[in-house]
Coordinates of C-alpha atoms and ligand atoms in Angstrom, one line a residue:
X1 CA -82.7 60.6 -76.2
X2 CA -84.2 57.4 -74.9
X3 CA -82.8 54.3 -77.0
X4 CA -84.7 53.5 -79.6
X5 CA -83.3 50.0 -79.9
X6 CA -86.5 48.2 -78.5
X7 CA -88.3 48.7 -81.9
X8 CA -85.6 47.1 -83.6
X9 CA -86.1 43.0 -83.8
X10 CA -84.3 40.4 -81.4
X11 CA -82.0 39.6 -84.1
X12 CA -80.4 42.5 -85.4
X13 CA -80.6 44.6 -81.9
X14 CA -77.9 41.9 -80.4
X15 CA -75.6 42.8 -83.4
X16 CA -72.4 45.1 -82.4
X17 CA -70.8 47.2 -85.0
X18 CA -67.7 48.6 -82.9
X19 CA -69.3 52.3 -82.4
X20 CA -69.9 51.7 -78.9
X21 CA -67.3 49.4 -78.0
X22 CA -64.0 48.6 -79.5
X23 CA -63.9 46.0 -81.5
X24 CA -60.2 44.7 -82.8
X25 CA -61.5 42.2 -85.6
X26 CA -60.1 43.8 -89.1
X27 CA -63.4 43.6 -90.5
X28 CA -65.9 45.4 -88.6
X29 CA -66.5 48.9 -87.9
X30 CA -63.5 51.2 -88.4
X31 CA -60.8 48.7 -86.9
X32 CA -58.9 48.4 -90.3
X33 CA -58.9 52.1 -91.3
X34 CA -57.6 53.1 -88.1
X35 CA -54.6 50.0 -88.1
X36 CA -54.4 51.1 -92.0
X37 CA -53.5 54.7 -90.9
X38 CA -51.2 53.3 -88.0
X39 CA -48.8 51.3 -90.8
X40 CA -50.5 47.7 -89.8
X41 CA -49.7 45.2 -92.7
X42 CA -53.6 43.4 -93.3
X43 CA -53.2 40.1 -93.9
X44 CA -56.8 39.7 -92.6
X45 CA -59.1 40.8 -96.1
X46 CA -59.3 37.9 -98.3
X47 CA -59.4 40.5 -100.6
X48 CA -56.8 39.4 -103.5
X49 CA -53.6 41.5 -104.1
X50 CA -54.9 44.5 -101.8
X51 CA -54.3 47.2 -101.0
X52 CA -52.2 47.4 -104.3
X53 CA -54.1 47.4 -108.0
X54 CA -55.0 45.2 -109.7
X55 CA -57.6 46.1 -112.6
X56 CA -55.9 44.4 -115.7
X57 CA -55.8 47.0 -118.7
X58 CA -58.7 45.8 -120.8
X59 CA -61.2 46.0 -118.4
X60 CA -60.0 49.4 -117.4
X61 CA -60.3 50.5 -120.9
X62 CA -63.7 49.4 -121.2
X63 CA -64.8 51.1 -118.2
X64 CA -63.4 54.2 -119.1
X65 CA -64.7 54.0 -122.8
X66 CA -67.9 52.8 -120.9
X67 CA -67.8 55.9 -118.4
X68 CA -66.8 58.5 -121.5
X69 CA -69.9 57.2 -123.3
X70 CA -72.4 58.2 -120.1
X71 CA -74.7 55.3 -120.2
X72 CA -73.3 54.0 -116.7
X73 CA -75.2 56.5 -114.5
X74 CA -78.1 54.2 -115.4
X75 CA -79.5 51.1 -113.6
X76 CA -78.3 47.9 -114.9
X77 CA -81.4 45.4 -115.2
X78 CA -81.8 44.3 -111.6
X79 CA -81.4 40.6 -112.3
X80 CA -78.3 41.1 -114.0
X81 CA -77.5 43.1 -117.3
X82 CA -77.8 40.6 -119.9
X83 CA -74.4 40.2 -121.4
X84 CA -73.2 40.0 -118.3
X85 CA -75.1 36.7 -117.5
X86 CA -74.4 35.6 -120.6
X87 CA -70.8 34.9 -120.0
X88 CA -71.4 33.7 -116.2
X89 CA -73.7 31.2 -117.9
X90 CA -70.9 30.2 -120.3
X91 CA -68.5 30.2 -117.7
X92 CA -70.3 27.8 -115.7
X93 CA -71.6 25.5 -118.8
X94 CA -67.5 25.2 -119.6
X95 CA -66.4 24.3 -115.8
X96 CA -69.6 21.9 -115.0
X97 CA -71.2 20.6 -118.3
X98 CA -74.6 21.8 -116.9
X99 CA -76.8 23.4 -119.2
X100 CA -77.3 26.8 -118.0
X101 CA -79.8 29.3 -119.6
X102 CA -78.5 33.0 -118.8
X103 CA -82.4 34.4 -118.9
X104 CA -83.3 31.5 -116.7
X105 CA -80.8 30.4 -114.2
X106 CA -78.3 33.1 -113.6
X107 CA -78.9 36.1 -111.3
X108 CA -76.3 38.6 -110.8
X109 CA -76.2 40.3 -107.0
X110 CA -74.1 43.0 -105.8
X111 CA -71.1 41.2 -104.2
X112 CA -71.7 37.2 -102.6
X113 CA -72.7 38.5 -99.6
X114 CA -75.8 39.8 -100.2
X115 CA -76.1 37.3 -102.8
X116 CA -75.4 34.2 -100.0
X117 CA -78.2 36.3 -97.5
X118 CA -81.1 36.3 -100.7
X119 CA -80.2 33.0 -101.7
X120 CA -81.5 31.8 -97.9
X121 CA -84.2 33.9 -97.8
X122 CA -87.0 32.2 -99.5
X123 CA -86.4 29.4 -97.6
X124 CA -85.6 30.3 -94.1
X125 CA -88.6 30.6 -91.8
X126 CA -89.1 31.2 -88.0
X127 CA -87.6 27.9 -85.7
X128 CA -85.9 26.5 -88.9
X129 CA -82.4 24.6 -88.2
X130 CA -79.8 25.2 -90.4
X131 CA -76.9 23.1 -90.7
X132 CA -73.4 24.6 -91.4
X133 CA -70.5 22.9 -90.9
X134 CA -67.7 24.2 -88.2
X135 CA -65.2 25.8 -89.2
X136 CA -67.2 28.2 -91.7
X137 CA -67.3 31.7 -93.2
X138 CA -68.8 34.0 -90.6
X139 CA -72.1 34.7 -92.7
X140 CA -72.8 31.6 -92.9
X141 CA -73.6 31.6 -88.7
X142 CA -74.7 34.8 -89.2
X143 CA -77.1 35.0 -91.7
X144 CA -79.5 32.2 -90.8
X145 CA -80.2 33.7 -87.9
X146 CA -81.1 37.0 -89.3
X147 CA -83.6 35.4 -91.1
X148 CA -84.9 33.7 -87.8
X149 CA -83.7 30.4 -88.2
X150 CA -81.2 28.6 -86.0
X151 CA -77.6 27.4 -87.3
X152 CA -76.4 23.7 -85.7
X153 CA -73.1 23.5 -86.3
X154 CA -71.5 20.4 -88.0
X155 CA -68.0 19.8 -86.8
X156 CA -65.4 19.1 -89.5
X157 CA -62.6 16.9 -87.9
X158 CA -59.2 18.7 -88.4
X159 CA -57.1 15.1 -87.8
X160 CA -59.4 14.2 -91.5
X161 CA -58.6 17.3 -93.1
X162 CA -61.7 19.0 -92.3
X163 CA -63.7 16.3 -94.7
X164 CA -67.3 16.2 -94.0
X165 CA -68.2 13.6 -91.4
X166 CA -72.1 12.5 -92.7
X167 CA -72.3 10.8 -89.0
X168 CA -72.3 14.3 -87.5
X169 CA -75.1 15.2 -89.9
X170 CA -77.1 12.7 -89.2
X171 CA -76.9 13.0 -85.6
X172 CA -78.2 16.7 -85.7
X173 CA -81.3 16.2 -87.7
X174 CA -84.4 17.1 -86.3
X175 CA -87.9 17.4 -87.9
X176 CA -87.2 21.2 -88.2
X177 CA -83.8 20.8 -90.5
X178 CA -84.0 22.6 -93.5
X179 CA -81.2 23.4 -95.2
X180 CA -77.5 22.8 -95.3
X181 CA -74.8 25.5 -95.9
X182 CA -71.3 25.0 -97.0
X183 CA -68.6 27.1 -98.1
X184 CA -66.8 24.7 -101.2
X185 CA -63.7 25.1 -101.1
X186 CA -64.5 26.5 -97.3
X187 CA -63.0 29.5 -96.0
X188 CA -61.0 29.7 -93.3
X189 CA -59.3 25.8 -94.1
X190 CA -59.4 26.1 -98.0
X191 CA -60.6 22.3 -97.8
X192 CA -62.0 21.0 -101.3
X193 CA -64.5 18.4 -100.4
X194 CA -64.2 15.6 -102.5
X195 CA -66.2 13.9 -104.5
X196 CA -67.4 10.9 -102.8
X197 CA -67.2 13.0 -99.8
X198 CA -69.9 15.2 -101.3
X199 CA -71.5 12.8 -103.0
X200 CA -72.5 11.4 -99.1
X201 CA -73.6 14.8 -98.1
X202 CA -75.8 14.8 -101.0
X203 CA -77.5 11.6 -100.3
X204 CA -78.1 12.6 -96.7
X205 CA -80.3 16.0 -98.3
X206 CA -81.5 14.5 -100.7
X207 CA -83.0 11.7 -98.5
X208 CA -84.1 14.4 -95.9
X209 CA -85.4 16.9 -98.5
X210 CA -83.2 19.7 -97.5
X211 CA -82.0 22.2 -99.5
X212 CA -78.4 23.2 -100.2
X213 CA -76.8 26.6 -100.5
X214 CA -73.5 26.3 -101.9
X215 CA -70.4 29.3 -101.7
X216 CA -68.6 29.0 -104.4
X217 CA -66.6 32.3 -103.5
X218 CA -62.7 30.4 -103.7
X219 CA -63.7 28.1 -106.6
X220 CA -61.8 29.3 -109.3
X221 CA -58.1 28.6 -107.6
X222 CA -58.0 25.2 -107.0
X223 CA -54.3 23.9 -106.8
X224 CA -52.2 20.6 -107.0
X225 CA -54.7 19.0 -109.6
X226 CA -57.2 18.2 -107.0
X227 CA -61.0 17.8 -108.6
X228 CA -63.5 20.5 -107.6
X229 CA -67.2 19.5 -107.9
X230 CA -70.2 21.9 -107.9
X231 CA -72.7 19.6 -106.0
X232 CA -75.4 20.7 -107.8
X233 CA -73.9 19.2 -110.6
X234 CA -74.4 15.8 -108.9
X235 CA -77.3 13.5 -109.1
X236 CA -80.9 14.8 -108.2
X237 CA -79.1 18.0 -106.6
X238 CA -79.9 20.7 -109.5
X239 CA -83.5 21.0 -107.9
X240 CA -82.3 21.5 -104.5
X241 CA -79.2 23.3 -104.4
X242 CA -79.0 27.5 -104.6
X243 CA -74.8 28.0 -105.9
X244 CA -73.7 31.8 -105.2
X245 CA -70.9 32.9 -106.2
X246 CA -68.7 36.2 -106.9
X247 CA -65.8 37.6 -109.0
X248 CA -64.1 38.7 -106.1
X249 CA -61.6 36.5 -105.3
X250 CA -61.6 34.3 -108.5
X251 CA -60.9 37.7 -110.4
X252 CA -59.1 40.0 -108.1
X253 CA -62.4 42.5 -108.3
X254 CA -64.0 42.2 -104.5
X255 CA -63.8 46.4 -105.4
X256 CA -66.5 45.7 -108.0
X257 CA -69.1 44.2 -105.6
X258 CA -70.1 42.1 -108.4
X259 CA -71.2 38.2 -107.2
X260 CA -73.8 35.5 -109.2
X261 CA -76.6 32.8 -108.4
X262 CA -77.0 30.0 -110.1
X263 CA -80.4 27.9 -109.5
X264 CA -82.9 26.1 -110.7
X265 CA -86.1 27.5 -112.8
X266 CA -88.3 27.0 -109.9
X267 CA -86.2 29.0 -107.2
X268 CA -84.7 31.4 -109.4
X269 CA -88.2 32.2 -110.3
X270 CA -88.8 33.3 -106.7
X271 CA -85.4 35.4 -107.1
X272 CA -86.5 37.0 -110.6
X273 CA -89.5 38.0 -108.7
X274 CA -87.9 39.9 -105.4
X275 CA -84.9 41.4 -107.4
X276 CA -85.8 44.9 -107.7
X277 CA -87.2 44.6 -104.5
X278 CA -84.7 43.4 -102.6
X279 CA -81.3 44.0 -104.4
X280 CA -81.7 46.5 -106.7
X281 CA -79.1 46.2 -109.0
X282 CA -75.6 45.6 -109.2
X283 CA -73.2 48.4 -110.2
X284 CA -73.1 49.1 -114.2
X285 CA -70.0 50.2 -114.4
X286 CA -68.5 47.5 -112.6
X287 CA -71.1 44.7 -114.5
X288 CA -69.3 46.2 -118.1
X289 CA -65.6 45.7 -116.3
X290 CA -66.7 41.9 -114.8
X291 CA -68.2 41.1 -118.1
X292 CA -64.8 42.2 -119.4
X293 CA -62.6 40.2 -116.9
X294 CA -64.5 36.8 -117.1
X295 CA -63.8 37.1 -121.6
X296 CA -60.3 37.2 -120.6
X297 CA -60.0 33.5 -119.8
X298 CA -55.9 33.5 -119.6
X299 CA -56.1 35.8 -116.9
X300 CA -58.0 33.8 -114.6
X301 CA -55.5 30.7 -115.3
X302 CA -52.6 33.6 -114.4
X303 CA -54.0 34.5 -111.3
X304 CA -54.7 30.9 -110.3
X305 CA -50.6 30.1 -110.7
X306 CA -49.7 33.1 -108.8
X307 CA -52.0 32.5 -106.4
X308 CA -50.5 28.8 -106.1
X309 CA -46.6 30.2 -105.9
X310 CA -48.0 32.3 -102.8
X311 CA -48.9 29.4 -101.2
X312 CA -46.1 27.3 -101.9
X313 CA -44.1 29.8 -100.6
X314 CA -46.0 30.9 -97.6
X315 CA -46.1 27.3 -96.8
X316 CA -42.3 27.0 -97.1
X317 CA -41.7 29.9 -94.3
X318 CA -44.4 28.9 -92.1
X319 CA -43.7 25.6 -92.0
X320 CA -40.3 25.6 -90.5
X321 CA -41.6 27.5 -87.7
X322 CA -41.9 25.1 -84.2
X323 CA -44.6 24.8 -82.3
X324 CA -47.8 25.6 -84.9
X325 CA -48.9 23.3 -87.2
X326 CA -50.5 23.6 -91.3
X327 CA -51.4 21.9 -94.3
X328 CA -50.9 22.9 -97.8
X329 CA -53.8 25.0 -98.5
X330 CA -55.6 23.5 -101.3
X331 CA -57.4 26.8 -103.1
X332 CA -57.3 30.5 -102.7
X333 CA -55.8 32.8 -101.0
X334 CA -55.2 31.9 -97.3
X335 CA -53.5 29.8 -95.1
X336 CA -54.8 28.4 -91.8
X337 CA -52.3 28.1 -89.4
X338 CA -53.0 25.7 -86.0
X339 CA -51.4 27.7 -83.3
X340 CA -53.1 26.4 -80.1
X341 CA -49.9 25.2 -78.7
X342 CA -48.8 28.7 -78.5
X343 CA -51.8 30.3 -77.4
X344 CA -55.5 30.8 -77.5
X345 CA -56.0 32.0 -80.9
X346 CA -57.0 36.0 -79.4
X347 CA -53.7 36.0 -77.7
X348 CA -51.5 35.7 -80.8
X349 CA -53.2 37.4 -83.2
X350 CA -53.0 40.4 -80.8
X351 CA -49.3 39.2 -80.0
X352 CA -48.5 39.4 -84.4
X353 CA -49.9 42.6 -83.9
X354 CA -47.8 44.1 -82.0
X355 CA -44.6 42.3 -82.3
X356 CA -45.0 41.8 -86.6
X357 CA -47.1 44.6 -87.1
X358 CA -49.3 42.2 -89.1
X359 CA -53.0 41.7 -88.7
X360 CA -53.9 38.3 -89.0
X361 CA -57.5 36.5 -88.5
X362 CA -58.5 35.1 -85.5
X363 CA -59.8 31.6 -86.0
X364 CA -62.6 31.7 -83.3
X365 CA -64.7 33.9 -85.3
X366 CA -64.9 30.9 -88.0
X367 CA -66.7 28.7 -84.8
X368 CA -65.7 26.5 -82.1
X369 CA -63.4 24.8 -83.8
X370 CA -61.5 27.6 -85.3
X371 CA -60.2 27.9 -81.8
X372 CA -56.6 27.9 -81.4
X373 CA -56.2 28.7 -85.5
X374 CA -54.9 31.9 -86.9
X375 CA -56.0 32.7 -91.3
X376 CA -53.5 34.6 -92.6
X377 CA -54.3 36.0 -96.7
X378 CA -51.5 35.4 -98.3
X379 CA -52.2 36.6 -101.5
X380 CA -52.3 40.3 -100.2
X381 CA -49.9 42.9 -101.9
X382 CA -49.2 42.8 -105.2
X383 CA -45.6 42.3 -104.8
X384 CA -43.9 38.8 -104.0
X385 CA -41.4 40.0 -102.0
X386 CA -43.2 42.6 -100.0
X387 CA -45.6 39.2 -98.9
X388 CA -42.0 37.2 -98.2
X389 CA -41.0 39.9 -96.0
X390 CA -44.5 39.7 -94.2
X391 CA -44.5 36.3 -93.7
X392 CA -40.9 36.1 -92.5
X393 CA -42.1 38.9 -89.9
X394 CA -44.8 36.7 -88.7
X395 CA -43.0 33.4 -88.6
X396 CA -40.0 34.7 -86.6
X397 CA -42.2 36.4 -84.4
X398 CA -44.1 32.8 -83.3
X399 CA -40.9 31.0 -83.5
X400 CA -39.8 34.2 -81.0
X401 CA -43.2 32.5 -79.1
X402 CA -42.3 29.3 -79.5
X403 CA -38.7 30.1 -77.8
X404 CA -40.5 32.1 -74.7
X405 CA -42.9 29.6 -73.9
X406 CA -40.5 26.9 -74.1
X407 CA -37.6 28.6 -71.9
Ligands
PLP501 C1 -66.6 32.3 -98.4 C2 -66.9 33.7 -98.8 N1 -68.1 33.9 -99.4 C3 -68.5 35.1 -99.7 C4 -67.7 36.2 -99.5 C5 -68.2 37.5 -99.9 O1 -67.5 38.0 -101.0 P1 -68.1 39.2 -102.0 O2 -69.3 39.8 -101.3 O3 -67.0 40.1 -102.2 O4 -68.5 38.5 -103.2 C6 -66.5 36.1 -98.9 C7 -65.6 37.2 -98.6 O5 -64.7 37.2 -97.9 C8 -66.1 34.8 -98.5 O6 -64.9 34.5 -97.9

C-alpha cells in the first residue's frame, strides 16, 4: 500500500517510534523489553524501585477491597474524582501555604505527561516561541512543537550548577515568546533552583507577560535541607503559572498513571472545560490507591530518606572513579554523571552496555548540553545491595575506560 503518511501533519509525521528503524534509547519503542528479556540491568526509567514492587500494604488493601466491591469498572469524574483532589489540594496547601480549592484549582490527568502536554495546550499557538531551558526533560522539546510552537533553548551553565542564567533569557526574547517551561527540580541534573534564582526568572515573565509551566514531577525528594519553592507561589506568579505534577516518582506509583494540575480559576476553567474531551479520565482504581498513598504522610518522608542513602551511596562509588566528573544530586532519583572526557556520551552508554550490562541514559537526548553526560536512576531495584552491585559494575567498567584511554 502507498504510505499514507502525507495526511498525517508536519509535526508528528517526523516522529520515529523504532518500528522501522532500530532505535537503542530505553524508552522508545520495544528497546527495553527486548534488553529486559536479554538480562540488561535498566538504570535508564526514572521509574522508582522498578522493576521490583513496591505498592505499600494499605493502598493494596484498598484497591482490592475497592476492586471486590465492583464500583472501579466505572469512570472516575474526568477532572479528577473528588476525594482524590481533595487530598492533592491538602497536600499542596501544607507544602506551599497557598490556598487551594480542590473543586477549583486541582485537576487530576492520567500520568504528568499528558498532564505537562494539556497544560501547554491552551496556550500554544502556530509560530509561538517557547523557552525551555537546556538541559531539560525530553517533553519538554518535544511537546511545544507538537502543538506548533517553536522551543529556544536556554542554556544552563554546568560550571554554576545548572542555575538559571536570566541573561540568556533575556537575549532570546522575541515579540513571539510565550511561555517558559522548566522542569523544578530539573531532570536529567536534579538542580533545585533557588529562590532568588527563581525569583529573577519570575520578574523576567512577569515583565514580559509570559506564562510559566512548571514540572514538579521530582519535588517531593528534596535532600540536604536545601529550600524548594513552587514559583507560583511567588509574587504575581499564581495568575501565570500552570504547576503539573504526578505521584510517580514522589510515591513510587509511575504504574498508576496518576499525575495533577494545579492553576489558577481562570486557566483551570479552560481545563475543566476540555477534560472529558481531551483526557478522559484517570484510572479509578489507581485514583482510590493514590488517594490512599498521599494519607499516608510517613511514607512519603520514608521514601524521601531512602531515596537520599541511594544517592549518598551512588555518589560515594562514582565518585572515586577518574576521569568523569558529578555533583551531589540534590532530589530524586538520578545521578548525572559528566563523562565527556571519556567519550561522546552515545559511545559510553553503548560501551556500559556491553561491558556492565547496564543501561544508562544518554545525556544528548536532554539537549545540547546534555552532550558528553550519562543519567543513571539510582533508585531502581528495591534492594540496596542489588543497586551497590550495579553501580560498582558501572564505575569499574569507566575506570576500565579511563585506564584504556590513558595507556
Ligand atoms: C520531569 C518529568 N516530568 C514528567 C514525567 C512524567 O511522569 P508521569 O507521566 O509518570 O507522571 C517524567 C517521567 O520520567 C519526568 O521525568
Amino acid at each position: 500500500m502507498a504510505s499514507i503518511k502525507h495526511l498525517m501533519n508536519r509535526e508528528f509525521k517526523h516522529l520515529s517510534g523504532g518500528l522501522f528503524e532500530e532505535v537503542n534509547k530505553a524508552d522508545v519503542g520495544e528497546g527495553a523489553g527486548n534488553l529486559i528479556a536479554q538480562g540488561v540491568d535498566i538504570m535508564a526509567w526514572a521509574d522508582p524501585f522498578f522493576p521490583d514492587p513496591s505498592i505499600p500494604e494499605s493502598v493494596k488493601k484498598v484497591m482490592i477491597e475497592a476492586i471486590t466491591d465492583g464500583f472501579p469498572s466505572h469512570y472516575s469524574m474526568p477532572i479528577g474524582m473528588k476525594e482524590l483532589r481533595v487530598e492533592i489540594a491538602s497536600k499542596i496547601e501544607r507544602e506551599t501555604a497557598l490556598s487551594i480549592n480542590p473543586s477549583r484549582n486541582v485537576i487530576v490527568t492520567p500520568g504528568s505527561d499528558s498532564g505537562l502536554l494539556y497544560a501547554m495546550m491552551p496556550f500554544i499557538e502556530t509560530g509561538d516561541e517557547i523557552m525551555v531551558v537546556d538541559p531539560s526533560y525530553p517533553s519538554n522539546y518535544l511537546d511545544p512543537v507538537l502543538l506548533k510552537g517553536s522551543v529556544i533553548h536556554v542554556p544552563l551553565d554546568e560550571k554554576n550548577n545548572y542555575a538559571l542564567n536570566i541573561d540568556e533569557f533575556e537575549k532570546r526574547l522575541t515579540s513571539k515568546t510565550k511561555m517558559v517551561v522548566i522542569t523544578h527540580p530539573n531532570n536529567p541534573t536534579t538542580t533545585v533552583f533557588r529562590k532568588d534564582n527563581l525569583i529573577q526568572l519570575c520578574n523576567f515573565i512577569k515583565k514580559n507577560d509570559l506564562i510559566l509551566v512548571c514540572d514538579q514531577a521530582f519535588e517531593d525528594h528534596i535532600f540536604d535541607g536545601i529550600e524548594f519553592i513552587s514559583p507560583c507561589t511567588l509574587p504575581g506568579m499564581w495568575e501565570r503559572t500552570v504547576t503539573v505534577c504526578s505521584i510517580s516518582k514522589g510515591l513510587g506509583l509511575s504504574g498508576f498513571r496518576i499525575g495533577y494540575i494545579y492553576a489558577p480559576d481562570e486557566i483551570m476553567d479552560i481545563y475543566y472545560a476540555a477534560a472529558v474531551n481531551v483526557l478522559g479520565a484517570a484510572s479509578t482504581i489507581t485514583s482510590i490507591g493514590a488517594l490512599q498513598a498521599l494519607r499516608e504522610r510517613e511514607y512519603l518522608r520514608s521514601l524521601t530518606k531512602r531515596h537520599e542513602q541511594r544517592r549518598t551511596l551512588a555518589y560515594s562509588i562514582f565518585s572515586k572513579v577518574r576521569g568523569i566528573s558529578l555533583e551531589k544530586s540534590e532530589s530524586g532519583i538520578l545521578t548525572w554523571i559528566n563523562v565527556s572526557k571519556l567519550g561522546t556520551s552515545s559511545d559510553i552508554v553503548a560501551y556500559l552496555l556491553k561491558e556492565a550490562n547496564v543501561l544508562v541514559n544518554d545525556g544528548s537526548s536532554y539537549g545540547e548540553l546534555g552532550k558528553g553526560h550519562i543519567r543513571v536512576v539510582t533508585s531502581v531495584f528495591g534492594d540496596d545491595e542489588k543497586a551497590k552491585e550495579v553501580f560498582h559494575r558501572i564505575a569499574t567498567a569507566l575506570e576500565k575506560k579511563y585506564l584504556s584511554n590513558n595507556m
